[in-house]
Amino acid sequence: MNQALDSFRLRGQHSRTGGTVAAAAFVIDQAHKYWMINIYEVGARGRQALTPFLDLVYLINPGVSYSLFEMKGATGQAILSLFALAVSFGIAIWMTRTNSRFTAISLGLVMGGALANALDRPLLGGVADFFSLHAFGFYWYVFNLADVAIVAGVAGLLYESLVGNRKQAVDAP
């Protein structure tokens, strides 16, 4: 019984860490978007070159990555927001069951980014994106800080699943 309680406390500690990371990613992204749109007024400035490979732009993406599954209108944005909420709920459950702090942090990054982008949809009619990567005439996708958090979280999960499992196999009796 005490072992089960200790295990639950350990997992609860990780889920709090992941929840804190999710909240931080959400707040940082939303504060950045507010600043970019309302204070810096990126939309009125047009495309601005920051480096030879990175521009600032203002784009509302009504779909998901690369504007896939583009859904214009309130109903479409509500569907995409509800999907992000459902995924975040699943991530929260996963977070409570992990015994890895690294996994909880990675999940928190994904959840915080997903929730931040989900909030944009009813407020802005899509996700606000600002950073455009390009090189040698090729333009990749335009992204925001929530997207950076999601990609970092997914990279962490991939790392944990590949390297973490290998370490567990080596440490196993």
N, CA and C of each residue as an Amber inpcrd file, in Angstrom:
protein
   519
   0.8240000  -1.1890000   0.0000000   0.0000000   0.0000000   0.0000000
   0.8700000   1.2550000   0.0000000   1.8950000   1.3020000   0.8490000
   2.7780000   2.4630000   0.8900000   3.5400000   2.6360000  -0.4130000
   3.9340000   1.5060000  -1.0420000   4.6180000   1.5930000  -2.3340000
   3.7040000   2.2090000  -3.3820000   2.4480000   1.7960000  -3.3920000
   1.4890000   2.3550000  -4.3510000   1.3000000   3.8470000  -4.1070000
   1.1950000   4.2510000  -2.8500000   1.0260000   5.6590000  -2.5160000
   2.2650000   6.4530000  -2.9030000   3.4570000   5.9160000  -2.6400000
   4.6950000   6.5920000  -3.0350000   4.7840000   6.7270000  -4.5510000
   4.3880000   5.6700000  -5.2670000   4.3910000   5.7150000  -6.7310000
   3.4340000   6.7790000  -7.2380000   2.2490000   6.8820000  -6.6220000
   1.2770000   7.8890000  -7.0350000   1.8160000   9.2920000  -6.7740000
   2.4520000   9.4830000  -5.6070000   3.0290000  10.7970000  -5.2870000
   4.1030000  11.1710000  -6.2960000   4.9470000  10.2040000  -6.6530000
   5.9980000  10.4580000  -7.6300000   5.3810000  10.8690000  -8.9580000
   4.3740000  10.1420000  -9.3690000   3.7250000  10.4810000 -10.6290000
   3.0080000  11.8130000 -10.5250000   2.3840000  12.0860000  -9.4010000
   1.7300000  13.3740000  -9.2040000   2.7250000  14.5150000  -9.2960000
   3.9170000  14.2970000  -8.7750000   4.9640000  15.3020000  -8.8460000
   5.3340000  15.5730000 -10.3020000   5.4430000  14.5370000 -11.0920000
   5.7700000  14.7130000 -12.5050000   4.6400000  15.4030000 -13.2540000
   3.4070000  15.0610000 -12.9210000   2.2910000  15.7020000 -13.6240000
   2.2100000  17.1840000 -13.2470000   2.5650000  17.5320000 -12.0150000
   2.6080000  18.9570000 -11.6480000   3.6930000  19.6710000 -12.4340000
   4.8330000  19.0280000 -12.5860000   5.9170000  19.6170000 -13.3750000
   5.4640000  19.8110000 -14.8190000   4.8670000  18.7730000 -15.3910000
   4.3620000  18.8770000 -16.7620000   3.2830000  19.9360000 -16.8900000
   2.4050000  20.0170000 -15.8940000   1.3590000  21.0410000 -15.9090000
   1.9290000  22.4400000 -15.8210000   2.9730000  22.6050000 -15.0220000
   3.6330000  23.9060000 -14.9210000   4.2790000  24.2900000 -16.2500000
   4.9210000  23.3200000 -16.8880000   5.5300000  23.5680000 -18.2000000
   4.4460000  23.9170000 -19.2200000   3.3290000  23.2060000 -19.1900000
   2.2190000  23.5020000 -20.1070000   1.7070000  24.9200000 -19.8860000
   1.5110000  25.2940000 -18.6330000   1.0270000  26.6400000 -18.3260000
   2.0220000  27.7010000 -18.7910000   3.3150000  27.4470000 -18.5700000
   4.3410000  28.4050000 -18.9960000   4.3620000  28.5510000 -20.5100000
   4.3090000  27.4390000 -21.2370000   4.3010000  27.4930000 -22.7030000
   3.0710000  28.2560000 -23.1990000   1.9270000  27.9920000 -22.5910000
   0.6740000  28.6680000 -22.9630000   0.7920000  30.1730000 -22.7350000
   1.2150000  30.5690000 -21.5470000   1.2820000  31.9980000 -21.1950000
   2.3110000  32.7260000 -22.0530000   3.4830000  32.1260000 -22.2380000
   4.5220000  32.7630000 -23.0550000   4.0300000  32.9610000 -24.4800000
   3.4120000  31.9350000 -25.0560000   2.9120000  32.0570000 -26.4270000
   1.8260000  33.1150000 -26.5310000   0.8610000  33.0920000 -25.6240000
  -0.2400000  34.0560000 -25.7030000   0.2480000  35.4880000 -25.4640000
   1.1990000  35.6690000 -24.5510000   1.7610000  37.0040000 -24.3140000
   2.5170000  37.4850000 -25.5470000   3.2640000  36.5730000 -26.1830000
   3.9920000  36.9340000 -27.3970000   3.0270000  37.3230000 -28.5130000
   1.9770000  36.5400000 -28.6880000   1.0010000  36.8590000 -29.7320000
   0.3300000  38.2000000 -29.4660000  -0.0430000  38.4460000 -28.2190000
  -0.6640000  39.7300000 -27.8730000   0.2910000  40.8800000 -28.2090000
   1.5480000  40.7320000 -27.8080000   2.5290000  41.7670000 -28.0630000
   2.7380000  41.9830000 -29.5660000   2.9020000  40.8920000 -30.2970000
   3.1400000  41.0030000 -31.7480000   1.9700000  41.6730000 -32.4660000
   0.7500000  41.2980000 -32.1060000  -0.4270000  41.8100000 -32.8180000
  -0.8170000  43.2080000 -32.3430000  -0.8520000  43.4430000 -31.0420000
  -1.4210000  44.6830000 -30.5120000  -0.4070000  45.7680000 -30.1820000
   0.8080000  45.4190000 -29.8660000   1.7970000  46.4270000 -29.4900000
   2.7910000  46.6510000 -30.6250000   3.4070000  45.5880000 -31.0970000
   4.3550000  45.6910000 -32.1990000   3.6450000  45.9490000 -33.5260000
   2.4040000  45.5380000 -33.6170000   1.5640000  45.7000000 -34.8170000
   2.2350000  45.1160000 -36.0550000   2.5710000  43.8440000 -35.9460000
   3.2820000  43.1530000 -37.0080000   2.4770000  43.1460000 -38.3140000
   1.1580000  43.1100000 -38.2230000   0.3390000  43.0940000 -39.4340000
   0.4760000  44.3550000 -40.2580000   0.6200000  45.4810000 -39.6150000
   0.7470000  46.7550000 -40.3280000   2.1420000  46.9470000 -40.9110000
   3.1120000  46.2200000 -40.4290000   4.4970000  46.3960000 -40.8710000
   4.8410000  45.5880000 -42.1090000   4.0400000  44.5770000 -42.4310000
   4.3570000  43.7220000 -43.5640000   5.5360000  42.8160000 -43.2570000
   6.0030000  42.1130000 -44.2670000   7.1270000  41.1690000 -44.0990000
   8.3950000  41.9490000 -43.7630000   9.0830000  41.4950000 -42.7250000
  10.3360000  42.1170000 -42.2930000  11.4200000  41.0570000 -42.1960000
  12.5250000  41.2820000 -42.8610000  13.6400000  40.3360000 -42.8160000
  14.4040000  40.5180000 -41.5080000  14.5290000  39.4420000 -40.7330000
  15.3420000  39.4650000 -39.5090000  16.7500000  38.9820000 -39.7960000
  16.8420000  37.9150000 -40.5880000  18.1190000  37.3420000 -41.0030000
  17.9490000  36.9360000 -42.4670000  19.0100000  36.4750000 -43.1150000
  18.8490000  36.0150000 -44.4980000  17.9140000  34.8110000 -44.6470000
  17.5710000  34.1600000 -43.5330000  16.7240000  32.9640000 -43.6150000
  15.4750000  33.0280000 -42.7370000  15.2220000  34.1490000 -42.0590000
  14.0840000  34.2660000 -41.1580000  13.4360000  35.6330000 -41.2960000
  12.1280000  35.6310000 -41.5830000  11.3470000  36.8670000 -41.7000000
  10.2540000  36.8830000 -40.6510000   9.8340000  38.0870000 -40.2790000
   8.6320000  38.2750000 -39.4750000   7.4880000  38.5790000 -40.4230000
   6.3870000  37.8940000 -40.2460000   5.1740000  38.1150000 -41.0330000
   3.9860000  37.9700000 -40.0820000   2.8090000  38.2660000 -40.5670000
   1.5990000  38.0070000 -39.7940000   0.6530000  37.2150000 -40.6670000
   0.3520000  36.0120000 -40.2120000  -0.4850000  35.1030000 -40.9880000
  -1.4580000  34.4200000 -40.0450000  -2.7110000  34.3430000 -40.4450000
  -3.6950000  33.5650000 -39.6950000  -3.8830000  32.2510000 -40.4440000
  -3.5640000  31.1530000 -39.7940000  -3.6560000  29.8290000 -40.3930000
  -4.9710000  29.1810000 -39.9440000  -5.9220000  29.0010000 -40.8640000
  -7.2040000  28.3890000 -40.4910000  -7.1690000  26.8630000 -40.4570000
  -6.0170000  26.2850000 -40.7600000  -5.8960000  24.8260000 -40.7390000
  -4.9170000  24.3800000 -39.6760000  -4.3160000  23.2240000 -39.9030000
  -3.2720000  22.7340000 -39.0100000  -1.9410000  22.9400000 -39.7260000
  -0.9110000  22.1970000 -39.4270000   0.3960000  22.3860000 -40.0480000
   0.3000000  22.4930000 -41.5610000   1.0490000  23.4530000 -42.0910000
   1.0730000  23.7210000 -43.5320000  -0.3270000  23.9990000 -44.0880000
  -1.2370000  24.4960000 -43.2580000  -2.6280000  24.7960000 -43.6180000
  -3.4030000  23.5600000 -44.0680000  -2.9550000  22.3630000 -43.6730000
  -3.7170000  21.1480000 -43.9640000  -5.0500000  21.2080000 -43.2300000
  -6.0480000  20.5780000 -43.7560000  -7.3830000  20.5230000 -43.1580000
  -7.9100000  21.9310000 -42.8790000  -7.6840000  22.8220000 -43.8290000
  -8.1150000  24.2110000 -43.6700000  -9.6160000  24.2630000 -43.4390000
 -10.0110000  24.9270000 -42.3660000 -11.4240000  25.0550000 -42.0140000
 -11.7100000  26.5130000 -41.6970000 -12.2830000  27.1950000 -42.6540000
 -12.6340000  28.5960000 -42.4310000 -14.0000000  28.6610000 -41.7670000
 -14.2230000  29.7170000 -41.0200000 -15.4970000  29.8960000 -40.3450000
 -15.4600000  29.4050000 -38.9140000 -16.4210000  29.8740000 -38.1510000
 -16.4770000  29.5830000 -36.7160000 -16.6480000  28.0960000 -36.4340000
 -17.4580000  27.4030000 -37.2260000 -17.6900000  25.9770000 -36.9880000
 -16.4080000  25.1700000 -37.1880000 -15.6970000  25.4390000 -38.2590000
 -14.4510000  24.7360000 -38.5240000 -13.4110000  25.0000000 -37.4570000
 -13.3110000  26.2440000 -37.0180000 -12.3470000  26.5910000 -35.9700000
 -12.7380000  25.9430000 -34.6470000 -14.0380000  25.8660000 -34.3730000
 -14.5040000  25.2000000 -33.1500000 -14.1510000  23.7190000 -33.1800000
 -14.3020000  23.0740000 -34.3250000 -13.9570000  21.6560000 -34.4620000
 -12.4700000  21.4440000 -34.1810000 -11.6130000  22.2900000 -34.7830000
 -10.1730000  22.1540000 -34.5600000  -9.7960000  22.4600000 -33.1080000
 -10.4510000  23.4280000 -32.4910000 -10.1910000  23.7370000 -31.0770000
 -10.6170000  22.5840000 -30.1850000 -11.7840000  22.0100000 -30.4610000
 -12.2530000  20.8730000 -29.6620000 -11.3320000  19.6730000 -29.8170000
 -10.8140000  19.4800000 -31.0100000  -9.8590000  18.3950000 -31.2250000
  -8.6050000  18.6260000 -30.3850000  -8.0960000  19.8600000 -30.3730000
  -6.9110000  20.1800000 -29.5720000  -7.1960000  19.9780000 -28.0880000
  -8.3940000  20.3270000 -27.6440000  -8.7660000  20.1150000 -26.2380000
  -8.8120000  18.6260000 -25.9050000  -9.3590000  17.8240000 -26.8060000
  -9.4230000  16.3760000 -26.5820000  -8.0240000  15.7710000 -26.5240000
  -7.1540000  16.1970000 -27.4250000  -5.7720000  15.7100000 -27.4220000
  -5.0830000  16.1290000 -26.1230000  -5.3110000  17.3580000 -25.6890000
  -4.7080000  17.8470000 -24.4500000  -5.2030000  17.0620000 -23.2440000
  -6.4550000  16.6780000 -23.2620000  -7.0010000  15.8470000 -22.1790000
  -6.2860000  14.4980000 -22.1470000  -6.0960000  13.9080000 -23.3090000
  -5.3590000  12.6420000 -23.3900000  -3.9230000  12.7890000 -22.9190000
  -3.2940000  13.9060000 -23.2770000  -1.9220000  14.1620000 -22.8280000
  -1.8830000  14.3070000 -21.3110000  -2.8930000  14.9810000 -20.7360000
  -2.9480000  15.1360000 -19.2750000  -3.0440000  13.7800000 -18.5850000
  -3.8240000  12.8810000 -19.1340000  -3.9220000  11.5250000 -18.5730000
  -2.5720000  10.8260000 -18.6780000  -1.9450000  10.9120000 -19.8420000
  -0.6310000  10.3110000 -20.0410000   0.3630000  10.8890000 -19.0250000
   0.2780000  12.1980000 -18.8010000   1.1890000  12.8670000 -17.8840000
   1.0590000  12.3200000 -16.4540000  -0.1620000  12.0070000 -16.0500000
  -0.3540000  11.4830000 -14.6920000   0.1590000  10.0510000 -14.5560000
   0.3620000   9.3810000 -15.6530000   0.7840000   7.9710000 -15.6130000
   2.2640000   7.7780000 -15.8780000   2.9620000   8.8330000 -16.2430000
   4.3800000   8.6490000 -16.5510000   5.2110000   8.6580000 -15.2670000
   6.2750000   7.9100000 -15.2850000   7.1980000   7.9360000 -14.1580000
   8.5000000   8.6290000 -14.5450000   8.4640000   9.3750000 -15.6380000
   9.6280000  10.0970000 -16.1310000   9.3660000  11.5990000 -16.1090000
  10.2180000  12.3140000 -15.4190000  10.1020000  13.7790000 -15.3760000
  10.3090000  14.3660000 -16.7720000  11.2600000  13.8120000 -17.5130000
  11.5510000  14.2900000 -18.8650000  10.3250000  14.1280000 -19.7670000
   9.6600000  12.9890000 -19.6700000   8.4470000  12.7650000 -20.4630000
   7.3600000  13.7490000 -20.0600000   7.1980000  13.9920000 -18.7530000
   6.1830000  14.9440000 -18.2900000   6.4610000  16.3440000 -18.8220000
   7.7180000  16.7570000 -18.8440000   8.0780000  18.0700000 -19.3830000
   7.7770000  18.1240000 -20.8720000   8.1470000  17.0710000 -21.5920000
   7.8820000  17.0170000 -23.0360000   6.3790000  17.0740000 -23.3170000
   5.6090000  16.3100000 -22.5480000   4.1530000  16.3340000 -22.7100000
   3.5930000  17.7140000 -22.3790000   4.1470000  18.3620000 -21.3690000
   3.7110000  19.7090000 -21.0090000   3.9440000  20.6990000 -22.1320000
   5.0740000  20.5820000 -22.8140000   5.3440000  21.4660000 -23.9520000
   4.3170000  21.2660000 -25.0640000   4.0150000  20.0050000 -25.3640000
   3.0230000  19.7150000 -26.4130000   1.6500000  20.2420000 -26.0070000
   1.2500000  19.9710000 -24.7650000  -0.0720000  20.3930000 -24.3090000
  -0.1850000  21.9110000 -24.2570000   0.8160000  22.5930000 -23.7210000
   0.7670000  24.0500000 -23.6500000   0.6800000  24.6860000 -25.0240000
   1.4680000  24.1730000 -25.9710000   1.4200000  24.6920000 -27.3370000
   0.0840000  24.4320000 -28.0120000  -0.4470000  23.2270000 -27.8130000
  -1.7410000  22.8770000 -28.4230000  -2.8620000  23.7500000 -27.8690000
  -2.8610000  23.9650000 -26.5570000  -3.9100000  24.7940000 -25.9510000
  -3.7800000  26.2590000 -26.3690000  -2.5530000  26.7530000 -26.4900000
  -2.3560000  28.1400000 -26.9350000  -2.8750000  28.3360000 -28.3520000
  -2.5670000  27.3990000 -29.2360000  -3.0760000  27.5020000 -30.6030000
  -4.5910000  27.3130000 -30.6480000  -5.1180000  26.4600000 -29.7720000
  -6.5680000  26.2490000 -29.7320000  -7.2970000  27.5270000 -29.3360000
  -6.7190000  28.3040000 -28.4300000  -7.3570000  29.5510000 -28.0140000
  -7.3870000  30.5810000 -29.1420000  -6.3810000  30.5660000 -29.9980000
  -6.3530000  31.4990000 -31.1290000  -7.5580000  31.3200000 -32.0440000
  -7.9920000  30.1010000 -32.2060000  -9.0190000  29.7950000 -33.2080000
 -10.3220000  30.5640000 -32.9770000 -10.9250000  30.5170000 -31.7870000
 -12.1510000  31.3160000 -31.6180000 -11.8710000  32.8170000 -31.5240000
 -10.6870000  33.1940000 -31.0470000 -10.3790000  34.6160000 -30.8950000
 -10.0000000  35.2960000 -32.2080000  -9.2540000  34.5770000 -33.0650000
  -8.7030000  35.1830000 -34.2730000  -9.2060000  34.5570000 -35.5700000
  -9.9470000  33.4650000 -35.4710000 -10.4070000  32.7780000 -36.6750000
  -9.3770000  31.8330000 -37.2550000  -8.3420000  31.5540000 -36.5120000
  -7.2580000  30.6640000 -36.9210000  -6.0830000  30.9020000 -36.0020000
  -4.9700000  30.2460000 -36.2890000  -3.7850000  30.3610000 -35.4480000
  -2.8910000  31.4700000 -35.9860000  -2.4610000  32.3730000 -35.1000000
  -1.5590000  33.4660000 -35.4800000  -0.1340000  32.9340000 -35.5870000
   0.4770000  33.1160000 -36.7520000   1.8570000  32.6910000 -36.9930000
   2.6810000  33.9110000 -37.4050000   3.9800000  33.8960000 -37.0590000
   4.8110000  35.0870000 -37.2630000   6.1720000  34.8380000 -37.8930000
   6.7150000  33.6510000 -37.7430000   8.0890000  33.4060000 -38.1650000
   8.1100000  32.5850000 -39.4470000   8.7890000  33.1150000 -40.4700000
   8.8780000  32.4460000 -41.7630000  10.3270000  32.0540000 -42.0400000
  10.5670000  30.7500000 -42.1220000  11.8990000  30.2430000 -42.4520000
  12.0170000  30.0680000 -43.9630000  13.1700000  30.4480000 -44.5060000
  13.3940000  30.2910000 -45.9440000  14.8940000  30.2510000 -46.2230000
  15.2330000  29.6600000 -47.3370000  16.6260000  29.6330000 -47.7880000
  16.6640000  29.2470000 -49.2540000  17.5430000  29.8950000 -50.0030000
  17.7700000  29.5830000 -51.4140000  16.4810000  29.5800000 -52.2290000
  15.5750000  30.4840000 -51.9210000  14.3270000  30.5910000 -52.6530000
  13.2310000  29.6390000 -52.2040000  13.4990000  28.8000000 -51.2400000
  12.5010000  27.8670000 -50.7250000  11.9420000  28.4100000 -49.4170000
  10.6320000  28.4410000 -49.3200000   9.9670000  28.9030000 -48.1100000
   9.3020000  27.7200000 -47.4330000   9.6120000  27.5400000 -46.1420000
   8.9740000  26.4950000 -45.3770000   7.7630000  27.0810000 -44.6840000
   7.3180000  26.4810000 -43.6570000   6.1040000  26.9380000 -43.0130000
   6.3420000  28.1660000 -42.1380000   5.2520000  28.8680000 -41.8460000
   5.2650000  30.0010000 -40.9300000   4.7820000  29.4600000 -39.5820000
   5.4500000  29.8490000 -38.5040000   5.1460000  29.2460000 -37.2050000
   5.1430000  30.2830000 -36.0970000   4.7830000  29.8380000 -34.8950000
   4.7450000  30.6930000 -33.7110000   5.4500000  29.9770000 -32.5500000
   5.4620000  30.6100000 -31.3760000   6.1430000  30.0000000 -30.2290000
   5.4420000  28.7280000 -29.7450000   4.1210000  28.6570000 -29.8770000
   3.4010000  27.4310000 -29.5050000   3.8710000  26.2620000 -30.3680000
   4.0790000  26.5290000 -31.6470000   4.5810000  25.4810000 -32.5420000
   5.9820000  25.0310000 -32.1240000   6.8100000  25.9820000 -31.6850000
   8.1570000  25.6450000 -31.2130000   8.0460000  24.7260000 -29.9940000
   7.1340000  25.0480000 -29.0810000   6.9380000  24.2120000 -27.8910000
   6.4790000  22.8100000 -28.2880000   5.5470000  22.7210000 -29.2250000
   5.0420000  21.4170000 -29.6670000   6.1640000  20.5910000 -30.2870000
   6.9460000  21.1980000 -31.1710000   8.0420000  20.4710000 -31.8270000
   9.0870000  20.0440000 -30.8020000   9.4220000  20.9250000 -29.8640000
  10.3930000  20.5640000 -28.8220000   9.8570000  19.4200000 -27.9650000
   8.5720000  19.4620000 -27.6380000   7.9690000  18.3850000 -26.8470000
   7.9710000  17.0600000 -27.5840000   7.6250000  17.0900000 -28.8510000
   7.6300000  15.8570000 -29.6540000   9.0610000  15.3290000 -29.7850000
  10.0240000  16.2280000 -29.9920000  11.4270000  15.7950000 -30.0650000
  11.8440000  15.1510000 -28.7490000  11.4210000  15.7160000 -27.6340000
  11.7280000  15.1270000 -26.3320000  11.1130000  13.7520000 -26.1780000
   9.8700000  13.5930000 -26.6180000   9.2090000  12.2860000 -26.5380000
   9.9170000  11.2560000 -27.4160000  10.3250000  11.6750000 -28.6120000
  11.0640000  10.7610000 -29.4900000  12.4010000  10.3740000 -28.8650000
  13.0950000  11.3450000 -28.3270000  14.3670000  11.0720000 -27.6610000
  14.1610000  10.0870000 -26.5100000  13.1740000  10.3570000 -25.6830000
  12.9020000   9.4900000 -24.5270000  12.5330000   8.0730000 -24.9810000
  11.7580000   7.9740000 -26.0540000  11.3330000   6.6470000 -26.5010000
  12.4890000   5.8540000 -27.1130000  13.4300000   6.5440000 -27.7440000
  14.5530000   5.8460000 -28.3680000  15.7140000   5.6490000 -27.3970000
  16.1900000   6.7260000 -26.8190000  17.3540000   6.6540000 -25.9330000
  16.9500000   6.1550000 -24.5550000  15.7980000   6.6090000 -24.0560000
  15.3360000   6.1790000 -22.7380000  15.1140000   4.6840000 -22.6670000
  14.4990000   4.1110000 -23.6950000  14.2660000   2.6600000 -23.7210000
  15.5840000   1.8940000 -23.7990000  16.5350000   2.4260000 -24.5330000
  17.8340000   1.7840000 -24.6520000  18.5310000   1.7810000 -23.2810000
  18.4290000   2.9130000 -22.5600000  19.0260000   3.0180000 -21.2290000
  18.3380000   2.0470000 -20.2620000  17.0030000   1.9490000 -20.3360000
  16.2740000   1.0340000 -19.4760000  16.6800000  -0.4020000 -19.7580000
  16.8960000  -0.7440000 -21.0180000  17.3010000  -2.1040000 -21.3830000
  18.6890000  -2.4220000 -20.8250000  19.5860000  -1.4520000 -20.8600000
  20.9460000  -1.6520000 -20.3480000  20.8940000  -1.7930000 -18.8200000
  20.0610000  -0.9990000 -18.1460000  19.9640000  -1.0300000 -16.6910000
  19.1700000  -2.2070000 -16.1520000  18.4140000  -2.8920000 -17.0190000
  17.5750000  -4.0020000 -16.5600000  18.4300000  -5.1570000 -16.0710000
  17.9510000  -5.8780000 -15.0340000  18.7230000  -7.0140000 -14.4930000
  18.8160000  -8.1690000 -15.4700000
